[in-house]
Coordinates of C-alpha atoms in Angstrom, one line a residue:
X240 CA -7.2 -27.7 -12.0
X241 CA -5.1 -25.4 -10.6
X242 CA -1.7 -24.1 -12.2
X243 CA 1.4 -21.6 -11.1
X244 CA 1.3 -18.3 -12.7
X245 CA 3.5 -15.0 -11.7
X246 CA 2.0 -12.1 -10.3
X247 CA 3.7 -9.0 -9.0
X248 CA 2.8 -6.8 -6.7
X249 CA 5.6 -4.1 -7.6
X250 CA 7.1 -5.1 -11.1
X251 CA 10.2 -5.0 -9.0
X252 CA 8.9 -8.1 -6.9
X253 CA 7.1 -10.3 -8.5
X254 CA 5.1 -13.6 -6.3
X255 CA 3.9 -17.4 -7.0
X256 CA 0.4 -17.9 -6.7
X257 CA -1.9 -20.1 -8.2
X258 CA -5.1 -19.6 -10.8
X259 CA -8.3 -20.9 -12.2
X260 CA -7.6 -23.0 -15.9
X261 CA -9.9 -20.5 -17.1
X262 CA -7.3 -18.2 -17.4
X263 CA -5.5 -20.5 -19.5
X264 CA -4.6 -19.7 -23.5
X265 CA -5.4 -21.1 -26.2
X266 CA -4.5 -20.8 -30.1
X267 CA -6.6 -18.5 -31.6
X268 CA -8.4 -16.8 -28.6
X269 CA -9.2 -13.5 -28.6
X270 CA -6.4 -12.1 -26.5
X271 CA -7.4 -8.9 -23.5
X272 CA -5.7 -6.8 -22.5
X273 CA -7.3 -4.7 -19.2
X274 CA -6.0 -2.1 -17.8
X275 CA -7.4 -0.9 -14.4
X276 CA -6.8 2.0 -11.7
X277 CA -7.0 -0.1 -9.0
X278 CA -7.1 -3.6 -8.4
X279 CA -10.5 -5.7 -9.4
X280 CA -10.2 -8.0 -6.3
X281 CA -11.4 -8.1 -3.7
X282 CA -14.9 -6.7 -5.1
X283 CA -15.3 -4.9 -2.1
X284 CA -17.2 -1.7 -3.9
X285 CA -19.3 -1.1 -7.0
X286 CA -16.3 -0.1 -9.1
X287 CA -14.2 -3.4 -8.4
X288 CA -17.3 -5.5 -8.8
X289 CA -18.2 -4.0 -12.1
X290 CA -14.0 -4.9 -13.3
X291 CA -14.0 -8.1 -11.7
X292 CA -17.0 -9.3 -12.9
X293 CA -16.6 -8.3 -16.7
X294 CA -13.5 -9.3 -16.8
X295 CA -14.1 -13.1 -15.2
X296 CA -17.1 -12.9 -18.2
X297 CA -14.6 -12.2 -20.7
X298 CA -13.0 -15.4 -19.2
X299 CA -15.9 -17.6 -19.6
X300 CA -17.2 -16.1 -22.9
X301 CA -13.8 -17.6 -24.3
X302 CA -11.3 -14.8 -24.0
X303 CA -7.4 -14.8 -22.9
X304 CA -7.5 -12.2 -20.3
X305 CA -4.4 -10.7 -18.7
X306 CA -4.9 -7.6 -16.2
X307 CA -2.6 -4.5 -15.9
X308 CA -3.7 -2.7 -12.5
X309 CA -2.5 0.6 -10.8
X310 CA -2.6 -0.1 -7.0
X311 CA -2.9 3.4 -5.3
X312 CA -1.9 3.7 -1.6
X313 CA -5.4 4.6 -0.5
X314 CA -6.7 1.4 -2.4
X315 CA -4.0 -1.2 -1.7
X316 CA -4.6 -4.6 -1.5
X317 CA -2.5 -7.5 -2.2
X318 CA -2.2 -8.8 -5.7
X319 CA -4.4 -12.1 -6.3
X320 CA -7.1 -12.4 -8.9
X321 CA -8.5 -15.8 -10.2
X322 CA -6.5 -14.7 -14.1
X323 CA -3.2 -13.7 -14.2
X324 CA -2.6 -10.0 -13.1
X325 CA 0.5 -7.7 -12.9
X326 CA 0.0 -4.4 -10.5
X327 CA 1.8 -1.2 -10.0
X328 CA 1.7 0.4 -6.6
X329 CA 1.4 4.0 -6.7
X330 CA 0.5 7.3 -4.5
X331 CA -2.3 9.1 -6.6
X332 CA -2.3 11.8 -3.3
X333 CA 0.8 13.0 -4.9
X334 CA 0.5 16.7 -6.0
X335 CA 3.6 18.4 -7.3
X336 CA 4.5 16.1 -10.3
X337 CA 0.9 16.1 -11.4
X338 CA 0.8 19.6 -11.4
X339 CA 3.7 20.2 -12.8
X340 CA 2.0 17.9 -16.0
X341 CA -0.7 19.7 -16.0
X342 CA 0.7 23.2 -16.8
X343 CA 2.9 22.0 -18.8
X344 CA 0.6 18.7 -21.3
X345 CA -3.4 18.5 -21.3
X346 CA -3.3 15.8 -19.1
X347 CA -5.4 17.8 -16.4
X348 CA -4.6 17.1 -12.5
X349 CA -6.8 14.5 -11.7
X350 CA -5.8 12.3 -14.8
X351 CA -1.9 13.1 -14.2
X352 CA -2.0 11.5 -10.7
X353 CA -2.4 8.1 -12.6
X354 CA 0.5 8.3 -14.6
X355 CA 3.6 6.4 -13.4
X356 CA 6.6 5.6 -15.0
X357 CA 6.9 1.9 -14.1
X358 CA 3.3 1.5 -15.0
X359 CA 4.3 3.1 -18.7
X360 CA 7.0 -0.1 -18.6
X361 CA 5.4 -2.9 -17.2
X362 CA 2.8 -1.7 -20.1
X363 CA 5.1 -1.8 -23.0
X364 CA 6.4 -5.3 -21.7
X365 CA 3.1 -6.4 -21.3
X366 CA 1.6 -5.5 -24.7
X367 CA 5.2 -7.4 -26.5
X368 CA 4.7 -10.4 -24.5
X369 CA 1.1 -10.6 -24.4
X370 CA 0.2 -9.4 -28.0
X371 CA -3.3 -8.0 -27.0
X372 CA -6.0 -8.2 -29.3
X373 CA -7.9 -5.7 -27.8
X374 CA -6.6 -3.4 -24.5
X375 CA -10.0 -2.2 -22.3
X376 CA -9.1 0.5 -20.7
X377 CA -11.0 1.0 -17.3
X378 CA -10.8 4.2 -16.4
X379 CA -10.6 7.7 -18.7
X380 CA -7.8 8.6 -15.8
X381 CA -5.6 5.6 -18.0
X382 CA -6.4 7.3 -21.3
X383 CA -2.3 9.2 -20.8
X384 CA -1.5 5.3 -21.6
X385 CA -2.8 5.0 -24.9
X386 CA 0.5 6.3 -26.5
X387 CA 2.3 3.2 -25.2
X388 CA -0.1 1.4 -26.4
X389 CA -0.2 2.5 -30.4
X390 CA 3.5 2.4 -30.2
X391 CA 3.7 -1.3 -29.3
X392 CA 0.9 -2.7 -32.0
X393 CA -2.3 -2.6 -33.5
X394 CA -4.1 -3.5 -30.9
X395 CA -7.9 -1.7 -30.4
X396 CA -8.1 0.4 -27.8
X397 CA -11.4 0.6 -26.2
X398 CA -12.6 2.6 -23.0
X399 CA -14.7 1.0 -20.4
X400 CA -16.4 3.9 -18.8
X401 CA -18.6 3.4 -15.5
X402 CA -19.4 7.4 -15.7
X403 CA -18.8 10.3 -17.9
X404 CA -16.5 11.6 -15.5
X405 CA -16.6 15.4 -15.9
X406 CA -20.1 15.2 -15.3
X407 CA -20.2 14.0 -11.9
X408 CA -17.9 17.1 -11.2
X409 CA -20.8 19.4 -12.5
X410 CA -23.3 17.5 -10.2
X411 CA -20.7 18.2 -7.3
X412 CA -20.4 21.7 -8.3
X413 CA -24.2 22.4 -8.7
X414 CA -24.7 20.8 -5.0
X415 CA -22.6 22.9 -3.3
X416 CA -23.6 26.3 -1.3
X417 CA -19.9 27.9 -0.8
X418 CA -19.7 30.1 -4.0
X419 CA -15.9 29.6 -3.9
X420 CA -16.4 25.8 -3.6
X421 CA -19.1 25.8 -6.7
X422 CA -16.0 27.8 -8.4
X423 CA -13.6 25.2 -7.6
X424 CA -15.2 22.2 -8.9
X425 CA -16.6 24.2 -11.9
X426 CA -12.7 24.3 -12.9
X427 CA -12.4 21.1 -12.3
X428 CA -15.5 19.7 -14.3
X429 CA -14.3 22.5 -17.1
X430 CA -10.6 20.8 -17.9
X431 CA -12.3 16.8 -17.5
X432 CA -14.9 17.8 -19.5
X433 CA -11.6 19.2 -22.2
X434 CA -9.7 16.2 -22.0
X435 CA -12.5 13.2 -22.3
X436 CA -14.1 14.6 -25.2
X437 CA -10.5 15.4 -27.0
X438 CA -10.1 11.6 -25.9
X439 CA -13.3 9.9 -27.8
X440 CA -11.1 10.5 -31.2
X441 CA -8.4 8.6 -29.7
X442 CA -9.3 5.4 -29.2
X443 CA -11.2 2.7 -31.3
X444 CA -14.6 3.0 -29.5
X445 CA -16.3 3.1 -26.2
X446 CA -17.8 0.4 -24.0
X447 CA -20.3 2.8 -22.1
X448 CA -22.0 0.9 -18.7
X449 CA -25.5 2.7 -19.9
X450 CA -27.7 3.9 -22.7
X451 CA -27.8 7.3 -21.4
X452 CA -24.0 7.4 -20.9
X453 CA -24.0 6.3 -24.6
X454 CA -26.2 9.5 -25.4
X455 CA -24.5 11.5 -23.7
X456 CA -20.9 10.4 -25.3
X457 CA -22.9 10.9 -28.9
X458 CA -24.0 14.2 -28.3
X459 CA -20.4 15.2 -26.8
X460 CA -19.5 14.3 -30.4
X461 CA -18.3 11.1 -29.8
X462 CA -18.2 9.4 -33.4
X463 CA -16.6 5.8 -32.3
X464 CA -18.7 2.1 -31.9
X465 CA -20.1 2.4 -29.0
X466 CA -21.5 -0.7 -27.1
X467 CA -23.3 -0.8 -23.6
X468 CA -22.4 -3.3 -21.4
X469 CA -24.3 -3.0 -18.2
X470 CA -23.0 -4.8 -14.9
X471 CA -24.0 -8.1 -14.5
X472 CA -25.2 -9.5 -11.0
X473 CA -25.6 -13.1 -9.7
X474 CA -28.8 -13.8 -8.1
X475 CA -28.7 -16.2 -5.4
X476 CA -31.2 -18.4 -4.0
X477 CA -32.8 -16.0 -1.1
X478 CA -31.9 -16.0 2.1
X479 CA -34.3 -17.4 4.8
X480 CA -32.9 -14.7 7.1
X481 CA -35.0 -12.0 8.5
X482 CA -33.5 -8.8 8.3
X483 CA -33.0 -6.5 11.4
X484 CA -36.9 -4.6 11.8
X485 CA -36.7 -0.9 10.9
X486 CA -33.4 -1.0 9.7
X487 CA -32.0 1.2 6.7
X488 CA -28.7 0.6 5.1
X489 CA -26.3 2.4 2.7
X490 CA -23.2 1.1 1.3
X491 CA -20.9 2.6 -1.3
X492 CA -16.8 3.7 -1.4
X493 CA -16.6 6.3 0.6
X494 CA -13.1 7.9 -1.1
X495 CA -16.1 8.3 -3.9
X496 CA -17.2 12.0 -4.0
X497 CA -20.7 11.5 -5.3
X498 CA -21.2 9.2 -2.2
X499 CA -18.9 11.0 0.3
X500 CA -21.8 14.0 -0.7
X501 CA -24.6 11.4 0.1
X502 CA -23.9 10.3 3.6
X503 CA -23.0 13.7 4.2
X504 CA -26.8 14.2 3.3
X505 CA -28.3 11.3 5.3
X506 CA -26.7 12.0 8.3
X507 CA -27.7 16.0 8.2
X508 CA -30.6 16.4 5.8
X509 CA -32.4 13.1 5.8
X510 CA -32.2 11.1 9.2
X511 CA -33.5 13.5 11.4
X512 CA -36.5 13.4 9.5
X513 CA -37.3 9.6 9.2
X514 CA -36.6 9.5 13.0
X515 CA -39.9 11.8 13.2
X516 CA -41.8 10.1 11.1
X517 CA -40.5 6.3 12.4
X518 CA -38.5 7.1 16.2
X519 CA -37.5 3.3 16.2
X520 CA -35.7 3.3 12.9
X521 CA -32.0 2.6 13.0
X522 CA -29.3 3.7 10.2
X523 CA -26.4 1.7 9.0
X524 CA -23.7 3.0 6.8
X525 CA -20.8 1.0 5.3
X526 CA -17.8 1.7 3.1
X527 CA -14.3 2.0 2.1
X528 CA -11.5 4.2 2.2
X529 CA -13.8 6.8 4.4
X530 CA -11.3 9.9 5.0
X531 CA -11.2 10.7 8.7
X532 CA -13.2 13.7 8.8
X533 CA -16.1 11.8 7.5
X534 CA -15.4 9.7 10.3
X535 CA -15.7 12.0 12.5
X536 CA -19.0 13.0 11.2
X537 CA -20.5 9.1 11.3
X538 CA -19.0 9.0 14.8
X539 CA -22.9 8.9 16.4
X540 CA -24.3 6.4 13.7
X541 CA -24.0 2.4 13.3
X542 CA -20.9 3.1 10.7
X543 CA -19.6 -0.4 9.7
X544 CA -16.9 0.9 7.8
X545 CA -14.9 -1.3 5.4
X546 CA -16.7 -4.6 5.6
X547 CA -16.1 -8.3 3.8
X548 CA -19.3 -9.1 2.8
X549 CA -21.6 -6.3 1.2
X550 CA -23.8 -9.3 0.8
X551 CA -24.1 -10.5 4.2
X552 CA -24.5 -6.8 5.4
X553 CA -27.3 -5.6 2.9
X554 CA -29.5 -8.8 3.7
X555 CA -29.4 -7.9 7.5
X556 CA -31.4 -4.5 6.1
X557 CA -34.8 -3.6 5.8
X558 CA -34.4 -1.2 3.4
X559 CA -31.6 0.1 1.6
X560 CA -31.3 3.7 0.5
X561 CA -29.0 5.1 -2.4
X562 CA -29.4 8.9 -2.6
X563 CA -26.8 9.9 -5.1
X564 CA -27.0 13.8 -6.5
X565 CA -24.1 13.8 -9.1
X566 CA -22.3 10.8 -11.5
X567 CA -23.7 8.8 -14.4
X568 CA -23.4 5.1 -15.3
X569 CA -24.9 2.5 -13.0
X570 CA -25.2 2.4 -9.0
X571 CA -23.7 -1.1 -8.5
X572 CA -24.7 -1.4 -5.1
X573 CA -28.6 -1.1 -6.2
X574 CA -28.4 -3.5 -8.8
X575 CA -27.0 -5.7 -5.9
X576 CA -29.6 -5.0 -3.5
X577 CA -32.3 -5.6 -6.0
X578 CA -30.8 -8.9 -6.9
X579 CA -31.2 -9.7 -3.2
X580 CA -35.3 -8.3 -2.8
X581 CA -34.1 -5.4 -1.1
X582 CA -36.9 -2.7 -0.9
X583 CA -35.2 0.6 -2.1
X584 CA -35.4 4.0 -2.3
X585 CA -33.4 6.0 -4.3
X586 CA -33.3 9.4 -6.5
X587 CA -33.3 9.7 -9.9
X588 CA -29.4 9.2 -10.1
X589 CA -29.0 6.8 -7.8
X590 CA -31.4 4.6 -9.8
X591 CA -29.8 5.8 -13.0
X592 CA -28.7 3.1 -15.4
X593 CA -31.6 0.7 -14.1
X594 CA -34.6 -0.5 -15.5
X595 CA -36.8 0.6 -12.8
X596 CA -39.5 2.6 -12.5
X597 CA -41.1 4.2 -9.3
X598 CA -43.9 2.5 -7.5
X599 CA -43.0 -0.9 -9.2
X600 CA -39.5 -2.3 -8.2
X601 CA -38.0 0.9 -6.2
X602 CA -39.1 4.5 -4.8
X603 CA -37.7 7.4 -6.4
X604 CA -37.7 10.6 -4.4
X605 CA -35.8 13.9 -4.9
X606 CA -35.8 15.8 -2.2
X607 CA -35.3 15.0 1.8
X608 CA -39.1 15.7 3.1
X609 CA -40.1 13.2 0.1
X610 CA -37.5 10.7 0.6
X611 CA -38.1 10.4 4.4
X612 CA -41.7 10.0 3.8
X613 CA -40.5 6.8 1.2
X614 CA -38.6 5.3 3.5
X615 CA -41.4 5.6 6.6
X616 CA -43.9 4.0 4.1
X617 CA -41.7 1.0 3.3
X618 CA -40.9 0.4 7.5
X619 CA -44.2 0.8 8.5
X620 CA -45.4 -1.3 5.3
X621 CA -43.8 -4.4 5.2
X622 CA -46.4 -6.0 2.6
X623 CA -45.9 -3.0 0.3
X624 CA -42.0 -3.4 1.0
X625 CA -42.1 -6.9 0.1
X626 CA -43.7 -6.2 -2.9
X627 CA -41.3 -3.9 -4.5
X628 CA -38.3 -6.0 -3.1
X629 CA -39.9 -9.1 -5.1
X630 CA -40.5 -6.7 -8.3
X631 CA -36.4 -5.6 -7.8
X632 CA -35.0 -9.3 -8.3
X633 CA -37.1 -10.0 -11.7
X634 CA -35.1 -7.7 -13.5
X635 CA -31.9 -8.2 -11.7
X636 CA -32.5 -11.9 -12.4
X637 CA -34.3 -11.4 -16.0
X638 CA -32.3 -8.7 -17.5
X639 CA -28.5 -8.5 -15.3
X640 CA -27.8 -12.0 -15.9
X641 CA -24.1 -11.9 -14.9
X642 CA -22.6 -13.5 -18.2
X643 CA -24.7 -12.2 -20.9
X644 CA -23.2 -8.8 -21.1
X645 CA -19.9 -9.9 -21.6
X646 CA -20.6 -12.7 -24.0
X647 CA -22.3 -9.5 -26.2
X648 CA -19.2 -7.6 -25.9
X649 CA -16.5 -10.8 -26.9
X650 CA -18.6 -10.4 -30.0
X651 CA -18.0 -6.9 -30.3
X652 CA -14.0 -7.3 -29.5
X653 CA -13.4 -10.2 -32.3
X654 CA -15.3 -8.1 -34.8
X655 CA -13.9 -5.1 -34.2
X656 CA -9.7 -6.6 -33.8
X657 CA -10.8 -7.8 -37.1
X658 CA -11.7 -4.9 -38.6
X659 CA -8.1 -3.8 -41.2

């Protein structure tokens, strides 16, 4: 059955659409609150998958859910969702009023480009309307919220967190050559690395995406419940398709540093060499929100750009690569390839958060000589790439099931909103 519900794309101007009844409440339902910085839908990229699909499980676990999204410029997309969903457009390129907060607050820069006045509304309506048991908050850029949200109730407050944020600034700094640069992001990494662990006393506790995230929040002195709730992932029956011979994809959100670094990487590091060691290999790279002057540097490559179906694309591939060199948390993409077989090779990051291990279910290489030697092994070997693609799905299919995370973690929410 399908039912009208009101969603907004500006507060200002809100639109009739229709939803799933599994959005629908009933008495005595844990009621959810999420807030995201960007909209879930369409799951066009590792972060929106990892939203939309927690937040559907939340759904089907037996949760209310309502969403409260930020819909940045860069990011925008029109305001559907199969649960009902309010979002705020906003311009998080904006400089001076960010700034401006963060001389004069400790909201640092980064953080202060989330924070929106009609957001802070639409919140505080939201949360007297909705009566949240528990808020999630997506994102520790939305932790400036969490004021609205102790003023309003006594709902728990809990961050979602996909990395520890500060520390994929140190992994950018560390990678870069330009002193000044190193300098830069340093800064940067020094006032995150401030504000989240200042944050971990203000909220109720942390849903962490891995157990090293978890360990790493602990030892930051985090002192709040912490649960880890990895990404789920559906796997599908295979596809009878043959994908394109010698071909080696990466996918990712390109307006995401850590991968804006890694095709930066592949296209001046790494591809030269696999083209000596395999001359008939051909490269594919797709993505969002790609600025222009990474563009420009994709311009002699097979760059697909923002595509519909990150399915559809990664089947076509022989391979799939993900070398990441700085974030935390889980590399949604790889899960997704290894759901479908997909042989890959990856470094130690980019294969962070996964229960894999090298030589069994993926290749792990750290360096370009030893990851263009990986990826020539697995073209020229299609038995031995077979093999680790079939190794991949077990777990993806065993351990990544898509609703048992979030079935764990509506346990966690009704005992911790009943906590006094």
């Amino acid at each position: 059955m399908r039912l009208p519900v009101t969603f907004a794309s500006n507060s200002r101007s809100p639109r009739t659409d229709t939803w799933s009844s599994v959005g629908l409440r009933y008495p005595g339902h844990l009621r959810v609150l999420i807030l995201t910085p960007r909209l879930p839908w369409p799951p066009i990229d590792g972060g929106r998958i990892a939203m939309a699909r927690l937040a559907e499980g939340l759904v089907r676990a037996g949760a209310d859910v309502e969403i409260l999204s930020l819909n940045p410029r860069k990011h925008r997309v029109e305001a559907s969702a199969p649960m009902p969903l309010q979002a705020i457009d906003i311009d998080t390129s904006r400089i001076i009023a960010p700034a401006l907060a963060a001389i004069s607050s400790d909201v640092p820069f980064l953080a202060g480009r989330f924070v929106s006045n009609e957001f802070r509304s639409a919140l505080r309506n939201t949360l007297r309307r909705f009566a949240p048991d528990v808020v999630q908050i997506e994102s520790p850029f939305l932790l400036p919220y969490v004021d609205v949200v102790r003023s309003e109730g006594n709902a728990r407050i809990v961050l979602r967190s996909l990395n520890v944020e500060f520390r994929i600034w140190e992994g950018l700094a560390r990678s870069k050559r330009n002193p000044l640069r190193r300098i830069a992001l340093r800064r940067i990494a020094s006032s995150l690395r401030t504000y989240e662990v200042r944050q971990l006393d203000a909220i109720d506790a942390v849903v962490p995406i891995s157990a090293a995230d978890a360990d790493d929040f602990r030892s930051l002195g985090g002192t709040r419940p912490m649960h880890v709730v990895p990404c789920g992932v559906a796997v599908a029956e295979r596809t009878r398709d043959a994908p394109i011979p010698n071909s080696v994809g990466f996918i990712g959100s390109l307006d995401f540093r850590p991968n804006q670094e890694a095709v930066q990487w592949i296209v001046s590091d790494l591809w030269p060499r696999v083209i000596e060691r395999v001359p008939e290999a051909r490269l594919s790279i797709a993505g969002s929100s790609a600025p222009e002057w990474l563009r420009r540097r994709l311009s002699n490559i097979d760059f697909r750009g923002t595509i519909d179906d990150a399915t559809a694309f990664m089947n076509t591939m022989s391979i799939m690569i993900a070398p990441l060199f700085a974030g935390g948390g889980m590399r949604i993409k790889v899960l997704e390839a290894m759901a479908l077989a997909k042989p890959i090779v990856a470094t130690k990051l980019g294969a962070g958060g996964l229960d894999v291990a090298h030589g069994r279910d993926i290749l792990i290489a750290a360096d370009a000589a030893s990851f263009a030697d990986a990826v020539a092994r697995l073209l020229r070997d299609p038995q031995m790439a077979a093999r680790i693609g079939d190794a991949a799905r077990a777990p993806a299919r065993d351990r990544y099931d898509n609703d048992a995370p979030a079935r764990g973690l509506y346990t966690v929410y009704r005992a911790l909103s009943a906590r006094g």
